[in-house]
Amino acid sequence: MTTTKPAPPSGQAETARPAALGPARFSGPWIKQLLIDHAMVVVMVLVICFFLYRSARFGTPENLATILIAAAPFALIALGQTLVILTGGIDLSVGSVIAASAMAGALTAKSNPDQVWLALVVAVAVGLLAGVINGLVVAYMKVPPFIATLGMMTLASGIAYVIGNGAPINGLPNSFGNFANTEILGIKIPVILMIVSIIGLGVIMKRTAYGMRVYAVGGNRLAAEIAGVNSSRILLSVYAISGVLAGLSGIMIASRVISGAPNLGSGYELDAIAAVVIGGASLMGGRGSIWGTALGLLLIQTLNNGFDLLVVPAYWQDVMKGILIVAAVAVDVWASKHRK
């Protein structure tokens, strides 16, 4: 006895693909959706292709190393800034904290030339102290993050100048340069630290309860507290982490040039915020990722490097970077509206 397969309803093809499964792979709609979902990656690829076409030096291994080394200190503060922005806050003080940490570390190294490792400890401690103060003022005194960190920006900048009596700290031991100039398996320590920080924080924010709480506080603080999240501790922790990473960034930058300067890190906070926003984070909190920030950071550093190779004047670089940053964010906003 044979059975016959029921015919499909009239007007419906037997091979119709369920809508829930989305378009077939490698079809036109599938490719379009893929490009929309990864719009910033597309922008990054286009920028790289442009500089590869315009400069033969851009694609060399030496230039890639230059980009990564330059990106490392920015990466640290951008990662800290990501956590802060995810909670709906902002940290304007990181540039000045870099300067204060670098000056404190340089002074310690000069005073203790046989114990240069103390410089690293002091720099991180200064960053941690600044971050904790920011966190306490924001979380427990309820001062808006913009005002609290603006005050710390001015305070830390003043402290940096006080430490050096208004002048850079030079005459440091050569061993002070080991923090930034030592290579492990051919890779400099700042680059290793950047990679480890990106991977570590990426996993923490995506796979741990702490990461979920940070997103919850940024998405809806009241709802998070009702669910049992101690939002004040979360806020304190993200500002403390931001301060520690700024301290590390400061000592790395000072170590690279074996000198401490009171204006070190000036304007870095703006590039850090730009990297986070370009990476898809919302300044309202609750949306963003470590991986997105890493992509935004690399985009900015690629632009810096490419413009330098093309010998574009600094003032025109600022104009072009500003336009490209706004355009990149506009692309991300457009893509967000079209994602399914």
mmCIF file with all atom_site columns, N, CA and C in Angstrom, residues 80 83-84 87 89-94 97 126-153 155 210 217 221 230-244:
data_model
loop_
_atom_site.group_PDB
_atom_site.id
_atom_site.type_symbol
_atom_site.label_atom_id
_atom_site.label_alt_id
_atom_site.label_comp_id
_atom_site.label_asym_id
_atom_site.label_entity_id
_atom_site.label_seq_id
_atom_site.pdbx_PDB_ins_code
_atom_site.Cartn_x
_atom_site.Cartn_y
_atom_site.Cartn_z
_atom_site.occupancy
_atom_site.B_iso_or_equiv
_atom_site.pdbx_formal_charge
_atom_site.auth_seq_id
_atom_site.auth_comp_id
_atom_site.auth_asym_id
_atom_site.auth_atom_id
_atom_site.pdbx_PDB_model_num
ATOM 1   N N  . GLY A 1 80  ? 37.939 51.364 30.279 1.00 0.00 ? 80  GLY A N  1
ATOM 2   C CA . GLY A 1 80  ? 37.361 51.870 31.522 1.00 0.00 ? 80  GLY A CA 1
ATOM 3   C C  . GLY A 1 80  ? 36.179 52.776 31.250 1.00 0.00 ? 80  GLY A C  1
ATOM 4   N N  . LEU A 1 83  ? 32.877 50.838 30.594 1.00 0.00 ? 83  LEU A N  1
ATOM 5   C CA . LEU A 1 83  ? 32.133 50.403 31.778 1.00 0.00 ? 83  LEU A CA 1
ATOM 6   C C  . LEU A 1 83  ? 31.346 51.556 32.382 1.00 0.00 ? 83  LEU A C  1
ATOM 7   N N  . VAL A 1 84  ? 31.984 52.728 32.444 1.00 0.00 ? 84  VAL A N  1
ATOM 8   C CA . VAL A 1 84  ? 31.310 53.895 33.014 1.00 0.00 ? 84  VAL A CA 1
ATOM 9   C C  . VAL A 1 84  ? 30.103 54.286 32.163 1.00 0.00 ? 84  VAL A C  1
ATOM 10  N N  . THR A 1 87  ? 26.907 52.297 32.453 1.00 0.00 ? 87  THR A N  1
ATOM 11  C CA . THR A 1 87  ? 26.053 52.593 33.606 1.00 0.00 ? 87  THR A CA 1
ATOM 12  C C  . THR A 1 87  ? 25.311 53.914 33.433 1.00 0.00 ? 87  THR A C  1
ATOM 13  N N  . GLY A 1 89  ? 26.917 56.828 32.892 1.00 0.00 ? 89  GLY A N  1
ATOM 14  C CA . GLY A 1 89  ? 27.771 57.906 33.355 1.00 0.00 ? 89  GLY A CA 1
ATOM 15  C C  . GLY A 1 89  ? 28.801 58.304 32.317 1.00 0.00 ? 89  GLY A C  1
ATOM 16  N N  . ILE A 1 90  ? 29.763 59.086 32.750 1.00 0.00 ? 90  ILE A N  1
ATOM 17  C CA . ILE A 1 90  ? 30.868 59.509 31.883 1.00 0.00 ? 90  ILE A CA 1
ATOM 18  C C  . ILE A 1 90  ? 32.039 59.896 32.779 1.00 0.00 ? 90  ILE A C  1
ATOM 19  N N  . ASP A 1 91  ? 33.249 59.657 32.310 1.00 0.00 ? 91  ASP A N  1
ATOM 20  C CA . ASP A 1 91  ? 34.440 59.982 33.099 1.00 0.00 ? 91  ASP A CA 1
ATOM 21  C C  . ASP A 1 91  ? 35.315 60.937 32.293 1.00 0.00 ? 91  ASP A C  1
ATOM 22  N N  . LEU A 1 92  ? 35.219 62.220 32.631 1.00 0.00 ? 92  LEU A N  1
ATOM 23  C CA . LEU A 1 92  ? 36.005 63.246 31.939 1.00 0.00 ? 92  LEU A CA 1
ATOM 24  C C  . LEU A 1 92  ? 37.404 63.403 32.526 1.00 0.00 ? 92  LEU A C  1
ATOM 25  N N  . SER A 1 93  ? 37.698 62.688 33.598 1.00 0.00 ? 93  SER A N  1
ATOM 26  C CA . SER A 1 93  ? 38.939 62.924 34.329 1.00 0.00 ? 93  SER A CA 1
ATOM 27  C C  . SER A 1 93  ? 40.103 62.051 33.880 1.00 0.00 ? 93  SER A C  1
ATOM 28  N N  . VAL A 1 94  ? 39.871 61.068 33.008 1.00 0.00 ? 94  VAL A N  1
ATOM 29  C CA . VAL A 1 94  ? 40.913 60.084 32.734 1.00 0.00 ? 94  VAL A CA 1
ATOM 30  C C  . VAL A 1 94  ? 42.184 60.705 32.156 1.00 0.00 ? 94  VAL A C  1
ATOM 31  N N  . VAL A 1 97  ? 44.020 62.194 35.046 1.00 0.00 ? 97  VAL A N  1
ATOM 32  C CA . VAL A 1 97  ? 44.492 61.115 35.925 1.00 0.00 ? 97  VAL A CA 1
ATOM 33  C C  . VAL A 1 97  ? 45.725 60.454 35.314 1.00 0.00 ? 97  VAL A C  1
ATOM 34  N N  . VAL A 1 126 ? 47.517 55.904 42.470 1.00 0.00 ? 126 VAL A N  1
ATOM 35  C CA . VAL A 1 126 ? 46.976 57.243 42.216 1.00 0.00 ? 126 VAL A CA 1
ATOM 36  C C  . VAL A 1 126 ? 45.720 57.140 41.351 1.00 0.00 ? 126 VAL A C  1
ATOM 37  N N  . GLY A 1 127 ? 45.775 56.312 40.314 1.00 0.00 ? 127 GLY A N  1
ATOM 38  C CA . GLY A 1 127 ? 44.608 56.122 39.465 1.00 0.00 ? 127 GLY A CA 1
ATOM 39  C C  . GLY A 1 127 ? 43.436 55.530 40.229 1.00 0.00 ? 127 GLY A C  1
ATOM 40  N N  . LEU A 1 128 ? 43.727 54.536 41.064 1.00 0.00 ? 128 LEU A N  1
ATOM 41  C CA . LEU A 1 128 ? 42.670 53.914 41.873 1.00 0.00 ? 128 LEU A CA 1
ATOM 42  C C  . LEU A 1 128 ? 42.033 54.928 42.818 1.00 0.00 ? 128 LEU A C  1
ATOM 43  N N  . LEU A 1 129 ? 42.870 55.736 43.476 1.00 0.00 ? 129 LEU A N  1
ATOM 44  C CA . LEU A 1 129 ? 42.346 56.745 44.401 1.00 0.00 ? 129 LEU A CA 1
ATOM 45  C C  . LEU A 1 129 ? 41.427 57.724 43.684 1.00 0.00 ? 129 LEU A C  1
ATOM 46  N N  . ALA A 1 130 ? 41.851 58.197 42.523 1.00 0.00 ? 130 ALA A N  1
ATOM 47  C CA . ALA A 1 130 ? 41.012 59.131 41.757 1.00 0.00 ? 130 ALA A CA 1
ATOM 48  C C  . ALA A 1 130 ? 39.702 58.467 41.346 1.00 0.00 ? 130 ALA A C  1
ATOM 49  N N  . GLY A 1 131 ? 39.772 57.211 40.912 1.00 0.00 ? 131 GLY A N  1
ATOM 50  C CA . GLY A 1 131 ? 38.569 56.501 40.501 1.00 0.00 ? 131 GLY A CA 1
ATOM 51  C C  . GLY A 1 131 ? 37.610 56.261 41.649 1.00 0.00 ? 131 GLY A C  1
ATOM 52  N N  . VAL A 1 132 ? 38.155 55.902 42.802 1.00 0.00 ? 132 VAL A N  1
ATOM 53  C CA . VAL A 1 132 ? 37.313 55.668 43.979 1.00 0.00 ? 132 VAL A CA 1
ATOM 54  C C  . VAL A 1 132 ? 36.624 56.956 44.413 1.00 0.00 ? 132 VAL A C  1
ATOM 55  N N  . ILE A 1 133 ? 37.364 58.061 44.385 1.00 0.00 ? 133 ILE A N  1
ATOM 56  C CA . ILE A 1 133 ? 36.748 59.342 44.750 1.00 0.00 ? 133 ILE A CA 1
ATOM 57  C C  . ILE A 1 133 ? 35.620 59.670 43.785 1.00 0.00 ? 133 ILE A C  1
ATOM 58  N N  . ASN A 1 134 ? 35.863 59.496 42.491 1.00 0.00 ? 134 ASN A N  1
ATOM 59  C CA . ASN A 1 134 ? 34.794 59.717 41.509 1.00 0.00 ? 134 ASN A CA 1
ATOM 60  C C  . ASN A 1 134 ? 33.581 58.848 41.816 1.00 0.00 ? 134 ASN A C  1
ATOM 61  N N  . GLY A 1 135 ? 33.842 57.561 42.087 1.00 0.00 ? 135 GLY A N  1
ATOM 62  C CA . GLY A 1 135 ? 32.756 56.626 42.355 1.00 0.00 ? 135 GLY A CA 1
ATOM 63  C C  . GLY A 1 135 ? 31.967 56.990 43.599 1.00 0.00 ? 135 GLY A C  1
ATOM 64  N N  . LEU A 1 136 ? 32.663 57.374 44.651 1.00 0.00 ? 136 LEU A N  1
ATOM 65  C CA . LEU A 1 136 ? 31.983 57.747 45.897 1.00 0.00 ? 136 LEU A CA 1
ATOM 66  C C  . LEU A 1 136 ? 31.109 58.987 45.691 1.00 0.00 ? 136 LEU A C  1
ATOM 67  N N  . VAL A 1 137 ? 31.650 59.971 44.983 1.00 0.00 ? 137 VAL A N  1
ATOM 68  C CA . VAL A 1 137 ? 30.902 61.214 44.765 1.00 0.00 ? 137 VAL A CA 1
ATOM 69  C C  . VAL A 1 137 ? 29.665 60.950 43.905 1.00 0.00 ? 137 VAL A C  1
ATOM 70  N N  . VAL A 1 138 ? 29.820 60.097 42.878 1.00 0.00 ? 138 VAL A N  1
ATOM 71  C CA . VAL A 1 138 ? 28.690 59.809 41.981 1.00 0.00 ? 138 VAL A CA 1
ATOM 72  C C  . VAL A 1 138 ? 27.677 58.874 42.635 1.00 0.00 ? 138 VAL A C  1
ATOM 73  N N  . ALA A 1 139 ? 28.165 57.793 43.248 1.00 0.00 ? 139 ALA A N  1
ATOM 74  C CA . ALA A 1 139 ? 27.267 56.750 43.748 1.00 0.00 ? 139 ALA A CA 1
ATOM 75  C C  . ALA A 1 139 ? 26.597 57.108 45.069 1.00 0.00 ? 139 ALA A C  1
ATOM 76  N N  . TYR A 1 140 ? 27.336 57.750 45.958 1.00 0.00 ? 140 TYR A N  1
ATOM 77  C CA . TYR A 1 140 ? 26.809 57.968 47.307 1.00 0.00 ? 140 TYR A CA 1
ATOM 78  C C  . TYR A 1 140 ? 26.421 59.418 47.575 1.00 0.00 ? 140 TYR A C  1
ATOM 79  N N  . MET A 1 141 ? 27.088 60.367 46.912 1.00 0.00 ? 141 MET A N  1
ATOM 80  C CA . MET A 1 141 ? 26.728 61.768 47.102 1.00 0.00 ? 141 MET A CA 1
ATOM 81  C C  . MET A 1 141 ? 25.746 62.235 46.025 1.00 0.00 ? 141 MET A C  1
ATOM 82  N N  . LYS A 1 142 ? 25.477 61.349 45.047 1.00 0.00 ? 142 LYS A N  1
ATOM 83  C CA . LYS A 1 142 ? 24.488 61.602 43.988 1.00 0.00 ? 142 LYS A CA 1
ATOM 84  C C  . LYS A 1 142 ? 24.825 62.822 43.133 1.00 0.00 ? 142 LYS A C  1
ATOM 85  N N  . VAL A 1 143 ? 26.114 63.130 43.013 1.00 0.00 ? 143 VAL A N  1
ATOM 86  C CA . VAL A 1 143 ? 26.524 64.227 42.140 1.00 0.00 ? 143 VAL A CA 1
ATOM 87  C C  . VAL A 1 143 ? 26.539 63.704 40.698 1.00 0.00 ? 143 VAL A C  1
ATOM 88  N N  . PRO A 1 144 ? 25.995 64.443 39.742 1.00 0.00 ? 144 PRO A N  1
ATOM 89  C CA . PRO A 1 144 ? 26.003 63.980 38.344 1.00 0.00 ? 144 PRO A CA 1
ATOM 90  C C  . PRO A 1 144 ? 27.425 63.652 37.892 1.00 0.00 ? 144 PRO A C  1
ATOM 91  N N  . PRO A 1 145 ? 27.597 62.550 37.158 1.00 0.00 ? 145 PRO A N  1
ATOM 92  C CA . PRO A 1 145 ? 28.931 62.138 36.721 1.00 0.00 ? 145 PRO A CA 1
ATOM 93  C C  . PRO A 1 145 ? 29.695 63.220 35.967 1.00 0.00 ? 145 PRO A C  1
ATOM 94  N N  . PHE A 1 146 ? 28.997 63.992 35.149 1.00 0.00 ? 146 PHE A N  1
ATOM 95  C CA . PHE A 1 146 ? 29.667 65.040 34.382 1.00 0.00 ? 146 PHE A CA 1
ATOM 96  C C  . PHE A 1 146 ? 30.340 66.035 35.325 1.00 0.00 ? 146 PHE A C  1
ATOM 97  N N  . ILE A 1 147 ? 29.635 66.458 36.359 1.00 0.00 ? 147 ILE A N  1
ATOM 98  C CA . ILE A 1 147 ? 30.170 67.448 37.293 1.00 0.00 ? 147 ILE A CA 1
ATOM 99  C C  . ILE A 1 147 ? 31.267 66.838 38.166 1.00 0.00 ? 147 ILE A C  1
ATOM 100 N N  . ALA A 1 148 ? 31.022 65.627 38.660 1.00 0.00 ? 148 ALA A N  1
ATOM 101 C CA . ALA A 1 148 ? 31.997 64.981 39.547 1.00 0.00 ? 148 ALA A CA 1
ATOM 102 C C  . ALA A 1 148 ? 33.328 64.755 38.844 1.00 0.00 ? 148 ALA A C  1
ATOM 103 N N  . THR A 1 149 ? 33.270 64.233 37.646 1.00 0.00 ? 149 THR A N  1
ATOM 104 C CA . THR A 1 149 ? 34.521 63.923 36.940 1.00 0.00 ? 149 THR A CA 1
ATOM 105 C C  . THR A 1 149 ? 35.164 65.173 36.342 1.00 0.00 ? 149 THR A C  1
ATOM 106 N N  . LEU A 1 150 ? 34.356 66.196 36.054 1.00 0.00 ? 150 LEU A N  1
ATOM 107 C CA . LEU A 1 150 ? 34.922 67.472 35.619 1.00 0.00 ? 150 LEU A CA 1
ATOM 108 C C  . LEU A 1 150 ? 35.756 68.081 36.740 1.00 0.00 ? 150 LEU A C  1
ATOM 109 N N  . GLY A 1 151 ? 35.238 67.980 37.973 1.00 0.00 ? 151 GLY A N  1
ATOM 110 C CA . GLY A 1 151 ? 35.999 68.458 39.125 1.00 0.00 ? 151 GLY A CA 1
ATOM 111 C C  . GLY A 1 151 ? 37.287 67.679 39.307 1.00 0.00 ? 151 GLY A C  1
ATOM 112 N N  . MET A 1 152 ? 37.225 66.349 39.158 1.00 0.00 ? 152 MET A N  1
ATOM 113 C CA . MET A 1 152 ? 38.423 65.527 39.283 1.00 0.00 ? 152 MET A CA 1
ATOM 114 C C  . MET A 1 152 ? 39.410 65.826 38.157 1.00 0.00 ? 152 MET A C  1
ATOM 115 N N  . MET A 1 153 ? 38.913 66.140 36.987 1.00 0.00 ? 153 MET A N  1
ATOM 116 C CA . MET A 1 153 ? 39.797 66.487 35.873 1.00 0.00 ? 153 MET A CA 1
ATOM 117 C C  . MET A 1 153 ? 40.649 67.704 36.229 1.00 0.00 ? 153 MET A C  1
ATOM 118 N N  . LEU A 1 155 ? 41.215 68.873 39.318 1.00 0.00 ? 155 LEU A N  1
ATOM 119 C CA . LEU A 1 155 ? 42.028 68.548 40.495 1.00 0.00 ? 155 LEU A CA 1
ATOM 120 C C  . LEU A 1 155 ? 43.257 67.739 40.104 1.00 0.00 ? 155 LEU A C  1
ATOM 121 N N  . TYR A 1 210 ? 28.586 39.956 37.147 1.00 0.00 ? 210 TYR A N  1
ATOM 122 C CA . TYR A 1 210 ? 28.984 41.367 37.295 1.00 0.00 ? 210 TYR A CA 1
ATOM 123 C C  . TYR A 1 210 ? 28.658 42.153 36.024 1.00 0.00 ? 210 TYR A C  1
ATOM 124 N N  . VAL A 1 217 ? 22.181 48.206 35.626 1.00 0.00 ? 217 VAL A N  1
ATOM 125 C CA . VAL A 1 217 ? 22.205 49.535 36.236 1.00 0.00 ? 217 VAL A CA 1
ATOM 126 C C  . VAL A 1 217 ? 22.088 50.613 35.164 1.00 0.00 ? 217 VAL A C  1
ATOM 127 N N  . ARG A 1 221 ? 18.180 51.748 36.439 1.00 0.00 ? 221 ARG A N  1
ATOM 128 C CA . ARG A 1 221 ? 18.776 51.626 37.779 1.00 0.00 ? 221 ARG A CA 1
ATOM 129 C C  . ARG A 1 221 ? 17.744 51.217 38.824 1.00 0.00 ? 221 ARG A C  1
ATOM 130 N N  . ASN A 1 230 ? 23.010 45.965 43.919 1.00 0.00 ? 230 ASN A N  1
ATOM 131 C CA . ASN A 1 230 ? 23.492 47.112 44.679 1.00 0.00 ? 230 ASN A CA 1
ATOM 132 C C  . ASN A 1 230 ? 24.112 48.095 43.686 1.00 0.00 ? 230 ASN A C  1
ATOM 133 N N  . SER A 1 231 ? 23.304 49.022 43.193 1.00 0.00 ? 231 SER A N  1
ATOM 134 C CA . SER A 1 231 ? 23.751 49.916 42.124 1.00 0.00 ? 231 SER A CA 1
ATOM 135 C C  . SER A 1 231 ? 24.894 50.824 42.573 1.00 0.00 ? 231 SER A C  1
ATOM 136 N N  . SER A 1 232 ? 24.901 51.211 43.844 1.00 0.00 ? 232 SER A N  1
ATOM 137 C CA . SER A 1 232 ? 25.970 52.094 44.334 1.00 0.00 ? 232 SER A CA 1
ATOM 138 C C  . SER A 1 232 ? 27.324 51.399 44.263 1.00 0.00 ? 232 SER A C  1
ATOM 139 N N  . ARG A 1 233 ? 27.361 50.125 44.620 1.00 0.00 ? 233 ARG A N  1
ATOM 140 C CA . ARG A 1 233 ? 28.624 49.379 44.530 1.00 0.00 ? 233 ARG A CA 1
ATOM 141 C C  . ARG A 1 233 ? 29.071 49.204 43.083 1.00 0.00 ? 233 ARG A C  1
ATOM 142 N N  . ILE A 1 234 ? 28.112 48.967 42.219 1.00 0.00 ? 234 ILE A N  1
ATOM 143 C CA . ILE A 1 234 ? 28.443 48.816 40.801 1.00 0.00 ? 234 ILE A CA 1
ATOM 144 C C  . ILE A 1 234 ? 29.035 50.115 40.265 1.00 0.00 ? 234 ILE A C  1
ATOM 145 N N  . LEU A 1 235 ? 28.416 51.254 40.588 1.00 0.00 ? 235 LEU A N  1
ATOM 146 C CA . LEU A 1 235 ? 28.928 52.537 40.133 1.00 0.00 ? 235 LEU A CA 1
ATOM 147 C C  . LEU A 1 235 ? 30.321 52.797 40.690 1.00 0.00 ? 235 LEU A C  1
ATOM 148 N N  . LEU A 1 236 ? 30.514 52.512 41.960 1.00 0.00 ? 236 LEU A N  1
ATOM 149 C CA . LEU A 1 236 ? 31.835 52.700 42.578 1.00 0.00 ? 236 LEU A CA 1
ATOM 150 C C  . LEU A 1 236 ? 32.875 51.841 41.871 1.00 0.00 ? 236 LEU A C  1
ATOM 151 N N  . SER A 1 237 ? 32.506 50.617 41.548 1.00 0.00 ? 237 SER A N  1
ATOM 152 C CA . SER A 1 237 ? 33.469 49.694 40.940 1.00 0.00 ? 237 SER A CA 1
ATOM 153 C C  . SER A 1 237 ? 33.877 50.137 39.536 1.00 0.00 ? 237 SER A C  1
ATOM 154 N N  . VAL A 1 238 ? 32.928 50.618 38.725 1.00 0.00 ? 238 VAL A N  1
ATOM 155 C CA . VAL A 1 238 ? 33.286 50.980 37.351 1.00 0.00 ? 238 VAL A CA 1
ATOM 156 C C  . VAL A 1 238 ? 34.185 52.210 37.318 1.00 0.00 ? 238 VAL A C  1
ATOM 157 N N  . TYR A 1 239 ? 33.949 53.162 38.214 1.00 0.00 ? 239 TYR A N  1
ATOM 158 C CA . TYR A 1 239 ? 34.826 54.333 38.265 1.00 0.00 ? 239 TYR A CA 1
ATOM 159 C C  . TYR A 1 239 ? 36.198 53.961 38.809 1.00 0.00 ? 239 TYR A C  1
ATOM 160 N N  . ALA A 1 240 ? 36.232 53.031 39.758 1.00 0.00 ? 240 ALA A N  1
ATOM 161 C CA . ALA A 1 240 ? 37.516 52.566 40.286 1.00 0.00 ? 240 ALA A CA 1
ATOM 162 C C  . ALA A 1 240 ? 38.322 51.858 39.200 1.00 0.00 ? 240 ALA A C  1
ATOM 163 N N  . ILE A 1 241 ? 37.654 51.007 38.416 1.00 0.00 ? 241 ILE A N  1
ATOM 164 C CA . ILE A 1 241 ? 38.329 50.309 37.307 1.00 0.00 ? 241 ILE A CA 1
ATOM 165 C C  . ILE A 1 241 ? 38.839 51.322 36.284 1.00 0.00 ? 241 ILE A C  1
ATOM 166 N N  . SER A 1 242 ? 38.032 52.325 35.979 1.00 0.00 ? 242 SER A N  1
ATOM 167 C CA . SER A 1 242 ? 38.443 53.361 35.041 1.00 0.00 ? 242 SER A CA 1
ATOM 168 C C  . SER A 1 242 ? 39.686 54.080 35.543 1.00 0.00 ? 242 SER A C  1
ATOM 169 N N  . GLY A 1 243 ? 39.742 54.354 36.848 1.00 0.00 ? 243 GLY A N  1
ATOM 170 C CA . GLY A 1 243 ? 40.901 55.022 37.424 1.00 0.00 ? 243 GLY A CA 1
ATOM 171 C C  . GLY A 1 243 ? 42.149 54.161 37.364 1.00 0.00 ? 243 GLY A C  1
ATOM 172 N N  . VAL A 1 244 ? 42.013 52.875 37.676 1.00 0.00 ? 244 VAL A N  1
ATOM 173 C CA . VAL A 1 244 ? 43.158 51.955 37.631 1.00 0.00 ? 244 VAL A CA 1
ATOM 174 C C  . VAL A 1 244 ? 43.722 51.879 36.220 1.00 0.00 ? 244 VAL A C  1
#
